[in-house]
PDB file of C-alpha atoms in Angstrom:
ATOM      1  CA  UNK A 207     -10.412   1.262  12.008  1.00 90.00           C
ATOM      2  CA  UNK A 208      -9.439   2.393  15.494  1.00 94.00           C
ATOM      3  CA  UNK A 209      -5.749   1.945  14.624  1.00 96.00           C
ATOM      4  CA  UNK A 210      -6.059   3.908  11.372  1.00 94.00           C
ATOM      5  CA  UNK A 211      -7.925   6.803  12.984  1.00 93.00           C
ATOM      6  CA  UNK A 212      -5.583   7.037  16.016  1.00 92.00           C
ATOM      7  CA  UNK A 213      -8.185   6.102  18.617  1.00 96.00           C
ATOM      8  CA  UNK A 214      -5.497   4.223  20.556  1.00 95.00           C
ATOM      9  CA  UNK A 215      -2.687   5.866  22.451  1.00 93.00           C
ATOM     10  CA  UNK A 216       0.681   5.233  20.736  1.00 90.00           C
ATOM     11  CA  UNK A 217       1.648   2.674  23.386  1.00 95.00           C
ATOM     12  CA  UNK A 218      -1.570   0.739  22.798  1.00 97.00           C
ATOM     13  CA  UNK A 219      -1.169   0.383  19.042  1.00 96.00           C
ATOM     14  CA  UNK A 220       1.221  -2.618  19.018  1.00 97.00           C
ATOM     15  CA  UNK A 221      -1.208  -4.718  21.066  1.00 97.00           C
ATOM     16  CA  UNK A 222      -4.130  -3.600  18.909  1.00 98.00           C
ATOM     17  CA  UNK A 223      -2.189  -4.501  15.770  1.00 98.00           C
ATOM     18  CA  UNK A 224      -1.269  -7.899  17.209  1.00 98.00           C
ATOM     19  CA  UNK A 225      -4.981  -8.491  17.809  1.00 98.00           C
ATOM     20  CA  UNK A 226      -5.740  -7.491  14.207  1.00 98.00           C
ATOM     21  CA  UNK A 227      -3.235 -10.095  13.000  1.00 98.00           C
ATOM     22  CA  UNK A 228      -4.940 -12.705  15.190  1.00 98.00           C
ATOM     23  CA  UNK A 229      -8.320 -11.824  13.680  1.00 97.00           C
ATOM     24  CA  UNK A 230      -6.928 -12.106  10.154  1.00 98.00           C
ATOM     25  CA  UNK A 231      -5.440 -15.480  11.047  1.00 98.00           C
ATOM     26  CA  UNK A 232      -8.764 -16.598  12.562  1.00 97.00           C
ATOM     27  CA  UNK A 233     -10.366 -15.856   9.191  1.00 96.00           C
ATOM     28  CA  UNK A 234      -7.703 -17.922   7.361  1.00 96.00           C
ATOM     29  CA  UNK A 235      -5.906 -14.859   6.014  1.00 96.00           C
ATOM     30  CA  UNK A 236      -8.994 -13.409   4.359  1.00 95.00           C
ATOM     31  CA  UNK A 237     -10.701 -10.057   4.639  1.00 91.00           C
ATOM     32  CA  UNK A 238     -13.483  -9.947   7.217  1.00 92.00           C
ATOM     33  CA  UNK A 239     -14.531  -6.311   7.063  1.00 91.00           C
ATOM     34  CA  UNK A 240     -17.341  -4.192   5.789  1.00 88.00           C
ATOM     35  CA  UNK A 241     -16.947  -1.347   3.348  1.00 88.00           C
ATOM     36  CA  UNK A 242     -15.419   1.052   5.875  1.00 92.00           C
ATOM     37  CA  UNK A 243     -12.971  -1.486   7.264  1.00 93.00           C
ATOM     38  CA  UNK A 244     -11.888  -2.493   3.760  1.00 92.00           C
ATOM     39  CA  UNK A 245     -10.922   1.128   3.143  1.00 93.00           C
ATOM     40  CA  UNK A 246      -8.340   1.107   5.932  1.00 96.00           C
ATOM     41  CA  UNK A 247      -7.196  -2.452   6.710  1.00 97.00           C
ATOM     42  CA  UNK A 248      -4.516  -2.626   4.009  1.00 98.00           C
ATOM     43  CA  UNK A 249      -3.149   0.820   4.905  1.00 97.00           C
ATOM     44  CA  UNK A 250      -2.894  -0.277   8.552  1.00 98.00           C
ATOM     45  CA  UNK A 251      -1.040  -3.449   7.582  1.00 98.00           C
ATOM     46  CA  UNK A 252       1.421  -1.398   5.516  1.00 98.00           C
ATOM     47  CA  UNK A 253       1.920   1.114   8.332  1.00 97.00           C
ATOM     48  CA  UNK A 254       3.095  -1.798  10.481  1.00 97.00           C
ATOM     49  CA  UNK A 255       5.390  -3.113   7.699  1.00 97.00           C
ATOM     50  CA  UNK A 256       3.030  -5.924   6.671  1.00 98.00           C
ATOM     51  CA  UNK A 257       2.340  -4.834   3.093  1.00 98.00           C
ATOM     52  CA  UNK A 258       3.212  -8.423   2.174  1.00 98.00           C
ATOM     53  CA  UNK A 259       0.187  -9.686   4.097  1.00 98.00           C
ATOM     54  CA  UNK A 260      -2.026  -6.974   2.611  1.00 98.00           C
ATOM     55  CA  UNK A 261      -0.946  -7.949  -0.910  1.00 98.00           C
ATOM     56  CA  UNK A 262      -1.565 -11.625  -0.158  1.00 98.00           C
ATOM     57  CA  UNK A 263      -5.056 -10.881   1.181  1.00 98.00           C
ATOM     58  CA  UNK A 264      -5.898  -8.727  -1.851  1.00 98.00           C
ATOM     59  CA  UNK A 265      -4.675 -11.141  -4.510  1.00 97.00           C
ATOM     60  CA  UNK A 266      -5.623 -14.549  -3.131  1.00 96.00           C
ATOM     61  CA  UNK A 267      -7.944 -16.346  -5.560  1.00 95.00           C
ATOM     62  CA  UNK A 268     -10.385 -17.738  -3.003  1.00 95.00           C
ATOM     63  CA  UNK A 269     -13.375 -15.979  -1.472  1.00 94.00           C
ATOM     64  CA  UNK A 270     -13.519 -13.307  -0.105  1.00 94.00           C
ATOM     65  CA  UNK A 271     -10.903 -11.217  -1.902  1.00 95.00           C
ATOM     66  CA  UNK A 272     -10.325  -8.895  -4.819  1.00 96.00           C
ATOM     67  CA  UNK A 273      -8.414 -11.753  -6.420  1.00 96.00           C
ATOM     68  CA  UNK A 274     -11.550 -13.878  -6.209  1.00 95.00           C
ATOM     69  CA  UNK A 275     -13.453 -11.223  -8.141  1.00 94.00           C
ATOM     70  CA  UNK A 276     -10.811 -11.377 -10.872  1.00 95.00           C
ATOM     71  CA  UNK A 277     -10.882 -15.182 -10.893  1.00 95.00           C
ATOM     72  CA  UNK A 278     -14.639 -14.916 -11.422  1.00 93.00           C
ATOM     73  CA  UNK A 279     -14.242 -12.564 -14.393  1.00 93.00           C
ATOM     74  CA  UNK A 280     -14.675  -9.171 -12.740  1.00 93.00           C
ATOM     75  CA  UNK A 281     -13.429  -6.201 -14.735  1.00 94.00           C
ATOM     76  CA  UNK A 282     -14.768  -3.619 -12.285  1.00 94.00           C
ATOM     77  CA  UNK A 283     -15.302  -3.242  -8.558  1.00 93.00           C
ATOM     78  CA  UNK A 284     -18.369  -5.110  -7.338  1.00 92.00           C
ATOM     79  CA  UNK A 285     -20.670  -3.934  -4.578  1.00 91.00           C
ATOM     80  CA  UNK A 286     -19.966  -6.820  -2.249  1.00 89.00           C
ATOM     81  CA  UNK A 287     -17.986  -9.969  -1.615  1.00 89.00           C
ATOM     82  CA  UNK A 288     -20.380 -12.881  -2.065  1.00 86.00           C
ATOM     83  CA  UNK A 289     -19.464 -16.505  -2.714  1.00 89.00           C
ATOM     84  CA  UNK A 290     -19.730 -17.746  -6.279  1.00 88.00           C
ATOM     85  CA  UNK A 291     -23.280 -18.705  -7.185  1.00 87.00           C
ATOM     86  CA  UNK A 292     -24.927 -15.959  -5.133  1.00 87.00           C
ATOM     87  CA  UNK A 293     -26.288 -12.804  -6.788  1.00 84.00           C
ATOM     88  CA  UNK A 294     -24.192  -9.646  -6.735  1.00 81.00           C
ATOM     89  CA  UNK A 295     -26.128  -6.391  -6.344  1.00 85.00           C
ATOM     90  CA  UNK A 296     -23.955  -4.151  -8.509  1.00 90.00           C
ATOM     91  CA  UNK A 297     -21.030  -4.976 -10.773  1.00 89.00           C
ATOM     92  CA  UNK A 298     -19.808  -1.375 -10.904  1.00 89.00           C
ATOM     93  CA  UNK A 299     -19.508   0.063  -7.426  1.00 87.00           C
ATOM     94  CA  UNK A 300     -16.950   2.478  -5.984  1.00 87.00           C
ATOM     95  CA  UNK A 301     -17.245   1.570  -2.294  1.00 87.00           C
ATOM     96  CA  UNK A 302     -14.317  -0.860  -2.329  1.00 91.00           C
ATOM     97  CA  UNK A 303     -12.263   1.468  -4.556  1.00 91.00           C
ATOM     98  CA  UNK A 304      -9.729   2.655  -1.995  1.00 92.00           C
ATOM     99  CA  UNK A 305      -7.682  -0.364  -2.991  1.00 93.00           C
ATOM    100  CA  UNK A 306      -6.249   1.763  -5.818  1.00 94.00           C
ATOM    101  CA  UNK A 307      -4.847   4.289  -3.346  1.00 96.00           C
ATOM    102  CA  UNK A 308      -3.259   1.416  -1.401  1.00 98.00           C
ATOM    103  CA  UNK A 309      -1.434   0.254  -4.536  1.00 97.00           C
ATOM    104  CA  UNK A 310      -0.135   3.773  -5.199  1.00 98.00           C
ATOM    105  CA  UNK A 311       0.708   4.704  -1.602  1.00 98.00           C
ATOM    106  CA  UNK A 312       2.041   1.393  -0.310  1.00 98.00           C
ATOM    107  CA  UNK A 313       3.596  -0.402  -3.254  1.00 98.00           C
ATOM    108  CA  UNK A 314       5.192   2.616  -4.936  1.00 98.00           C
ATOM    109  CA  UNK A 315       5.186   4.829  -1.861  1.00 98.00           C
ATOM    110  CA  UNK A 316       3.689   8.003  -3.343  1.00 98.00           C
ATOM    111  CA  UNK A 317       2.323   9.872  -0.325  1.00 97.00           C
ATOM    112  CA  UNK A 318       1.408  13.468  -1.108  1.00 96.00           C
ATOM    113  CA  UNK A 319       0.583  15.795   1.789  1.00 94.00           C
ATOM    114  CA  UNK A 320       1.064  13.074   4.453  1.00 93.00           C
ATOM    115  CA  UNK A 321       0.053  15.279   7.401  1.00 92.00           C
ATOM    116  CA  UNK A 322      -2.815  16.960   5.556  1.00 93.00           C
ATOM    117  CA  UNK A 323      -1.370  20.443   5.984  1.00 95.00           C
ATOM    118  CA  UNK A 324       1.168  20.937   3.161  1.00 95.00           C
ATOM    119  CA  UNK A 325       0.206  20.187  -0.448  1.00 93.00           C
ATOM    120  CA  UNK A 326       3.827  20.733  -1.501  1.00 96.00           C
ATOM    121  CA  UNK A 327       5.121  17.888   0.683  1.00 97.00           C
ATOM    122  CA  UNK A 328       5.801  14.541  -0.966  1.00 98.00           C
ATOM    123  CA  UNK A 329       7.181  11.487   0.778  1.00 98.00           C
ATOM    124  CA  UNK A 330       8.217   8.398  -1.163  1.00 98.00           C
ATOM    125  CA  UNK A 331       8.055   5.309   1.063  1.00 98.00           C
ATOM    126  CA  UNK A 332       7.552   2.122  -0.987  1.00 98.00           C
ATOM    127  CA  UNK A 333       7.170  -1.434   0.258  1.00 98.00           C
ATOM    128  CA  UNK A 334       9.053  -4.072  -1.735  1.00 98.00           C
ATOM    129  CA  UNK A 335       6.570  -6.931  -1.429  1.00 98.00           C
ATOM    130  CA  UNK A 336       8.436 -10.213  -1.991  1.00 96.00           C
ATOM    131  CA  UNK A 337       5.754 -11.519  -4.369  1.00 97.00           C
ATOM    132  CA  UNK A 338       6.492  -8.685  -6.825  1.00 98.00           C
ATOM    133  CA  UNK A 339       9.462  -8.140  -9.111  1.00 98.00           C
ATOM    134  CA  UNK A 340       8.470  -4.560  -9.931  1.00 99.00           C
ATOM    135  CA  UNK A 341       5.834  -1.890  -9.396  1.00 99.00           C
ATOM    136  CA  UNK A 342       5.089   1.485 -10.943  1.00 98.00           C
ATOM    137  CA  UNK A 343       2.498   4.210 -10.525  1.00 98.00           C
ATOM    138  CA  UNK A 344       1.940   7.892 -11.109  1.00 98.00           C
ATOM    139  CA  UNK A 345      -0.160  10.628  -9.553  1.00 97.00           C
ATOM    140  CA  UNK A 346      -1.192  13.923 -11.125  1.00 96.00           C
ATOM    141  CA  UNK A 347      -0.745  16.512  -8.384  1.00 95.00           C
ATOM    142  CA  UNK A 348      -1.365  20.274  -8.531  1.00 93.00           C
ATOM    143  CA  UNK A 349       2.400  20.733  -9.038  1.00 93.00           C
ATOM    144  CA  UNK A 350       2.539  18.186 -11.895  1.00 96.00           C
ATOM    145  CA  UNK A 351       3.041  14.489 -12.530  1.00 98.00           C
ATOM    146  CA  UNK A 352       4.732  12.339  -9.895  1.00 98.00           C
ATOM    147  CA  UNK A 353       5.901   8.912 -11.035  1.00 98.00           C
ATOM    148  CA  UNK A 354       7.668   6.128  -9.182  1.00 99.00           C
ATOM    149  CA  UNK A 355       8.815   2.744 -10.374  1.00 99.00           C
ATOM    150  CA  UNK A 356      10.945   0.086  -8.789  1.00 99.00           C
ATOM    151  CA  UNK A 357      12.388  -3.136 -10.132  1.00 98.00           C
ATOM    152  CA  UNK A 358      14.401  -5.918  -8.576  1.00 98.00           C
ATOM    153  CA  UNK A 359      17.941  -6.452  -9.855  1.00 96.00           C
ATOM    154  CA  UNK A 360      19.338  -9.519  -8.126  1.00 95.00           C
ATOM    155  CA  UNK A 361      19.281  -8.723  -4.425  1.00 95.00           C
ATOM    156  CA  UNK A 362      19.043  -4.970  -5.051  1.00 97.00           C
ATOM    157  CA  UNK A 363      16.142  -2.780  -6.113  1.00 98.00           C
ATOM    158  CA  UNK A 364      16.332   0.129  -8.558  1.00 98.00           C
ATOM    159  CA  UNK A 365      13.885   2.906  -7.720  1.00 98.00           C
ATOM    160  CA  UNK A 366      13.197   5.676 -10.222  1.00 98.00           C
ATOM    161  CA  UNK A 367      11.456   8.868  -9.127  1.00 98.00           C
ATOM    162  CA  UNK A 368      10.238  11.743 -11.266  1.00 98.00           C
ATOM    163  CA  UNK A 369       8.778  14.632  -9.290  1.00 97.00           C
ATOM    164  CA  UNK A 370       7.956  18.177 -10.388  1.00 96.00           C
ATOM    165  CA  UNK A 371       9.861  21.136  -9.003  1.00 95.00           C
ATOM    166  CA  UNK A 372       8.393  22.924  -6.028  1.00 95.00           C
ATOM    167  CA  UNK A 373       7.842  19.831  -3.907  1.00 97.00           C
ATOM    168  CA  UNK A 374       9.816  18.952  -0.797  1.00 97.00           C
ATOM    169  CA  UNK A 375       9.902  15.857   1.366  1.00 98.00           C
ATOM    170  CA  UNK A 376      11.839  12.642   1.628  1.00 98.00           C
ATOM    171  CA  UNK A 377      12.576   9.249   0.150  1.00 98.00           C
ATOM    172  CA  UNK A 378      12.376   6.524   2.799  1.00 97.00           C
ATOM    173  CA  UNK A 379      13.817   3.051   2.439  1.00 97.00           C
ATOM    174  CA  UNK A 380      11.498   0.218   3.458  1.00 97.00           C
ATOM    175  CA  UNK A 381      12.293  -1.615   6.683  1.00 94.00           C
ATOM    176  CA  UNK A 382      15.359  -3.781   6.110  1.00 95.00           C
ATOM    177  CA  UNK A 383      16.615  -1.745   3.129  1.00 97.00           C
ATOM    178  CA  UNK A 384      19.122   1.090   2.691  1.00 96.00           C
ATOM    179  CA  UNK A 385      19.339   3.932   0.185  1.00 96.00           C
ATOM    180  CA  UNK A 386      22.692   4.966  -1.352  1.00 92.00           C
ATOM    181  CA  UNK A 387      25.225   5.933   1.297  1.00 90.00           C
ATOM    182  CA  UNK A 388      23.638   3.384   3.637  1.00 90.00           C
ATOM    183  CA  UNK A 389      20.968   5.910   4.498  1.00 90.00           C
ATOM    184  CA  UNK A 390      17.424   5.149   5.580  1.00 95.00           C
ATOM    185  CA  UNK A 391      16.107   8.541   4.466  1.00 96.00           C
ATOM    186  CA  UNK A 392      17.213  11.003   1.792  1.00 97.00           C
ATOM    187  CA  UNK A 393      15.851  14.423   0.814  1.00 97.00           C
ATOM    188  CA  UNK A 394      13.334  14.302  -2.020  1.00 97.00           C
ATOM    189  CA  UNK A 395      14.996  14.529  -5.442  1.00 97.00           C
ATOM    190  CA  UNK A 396      14.185  13.069  -8.832  1.00 97.00           C
ATOM    191  CA  UNK A 397      16.587  10.384  -9.973  1.00 97.00           C
ATOM    192  CA  UNK A 398      17.424   6.711  -9.839  1.00 97.00           C
ATOM    193  CA  UNK A 399      18.389   5.010  -6.591  1.00 97.00           C
ATOM    194  CA  UNK A 400      19.864   1.579  -5.925  1.00 97.00           C
ATOM    195  CA  UNK A 401      18.601   0.177  -2.640  1.00 97.00           C
ATOM    196  CA  UNK A 402      20.360  -2.661  -0.882  1.00 96.00           C
ATOM    197  CA  UNK A 403      19.202  -4.974   1.861  1.00 94.00           C
ATOM    198  CA  UNK A 404      20.518  -3.995   5.269  1.00 90.00           C
ATOM    199  CA  UNK A 405      23.104  -6.474   6.577  1.00 81.00           C
TER     200      UNK A 405
END
């Protein structure tokens, strides 16, 4: 949580993140957080270009994970992560619900008002998690519907963006990828983009 909420000085963050990775490894790649930590851990991993690890932690079928809930028949968010065979307090609980914003913000990259001071700013910064062949999401903003989808095509990725007029911002290639013109960042504009791996 301290990384997410900028408690550390910028120069301290890499060491703090390295320690977070050690803690995740100590817990065999599982979540080991409470409700508040679960809200931020996946966003922190993505901010340090480890969306792949976040996705793996979320989807793994063994306890504790969201994937374990699904393997056990969950069709909603439960109140807690308990091993199979132990009672669950509530089978419809919103506390672990920030996972949906992680899917939208990290996998498809829809980040509206990233600094919290400009509702007309939209940045698109997806993460192409290796375990996925495609991802898509939309967000209904005050200006209208924003939709992003991406799909692998061989070694390339096609990204399609539809954004309403009146928004400004950027499209950012994930680490190790390039937008058309071998650019890492382009001005925000609806359209289709072929991204290539950086050589």
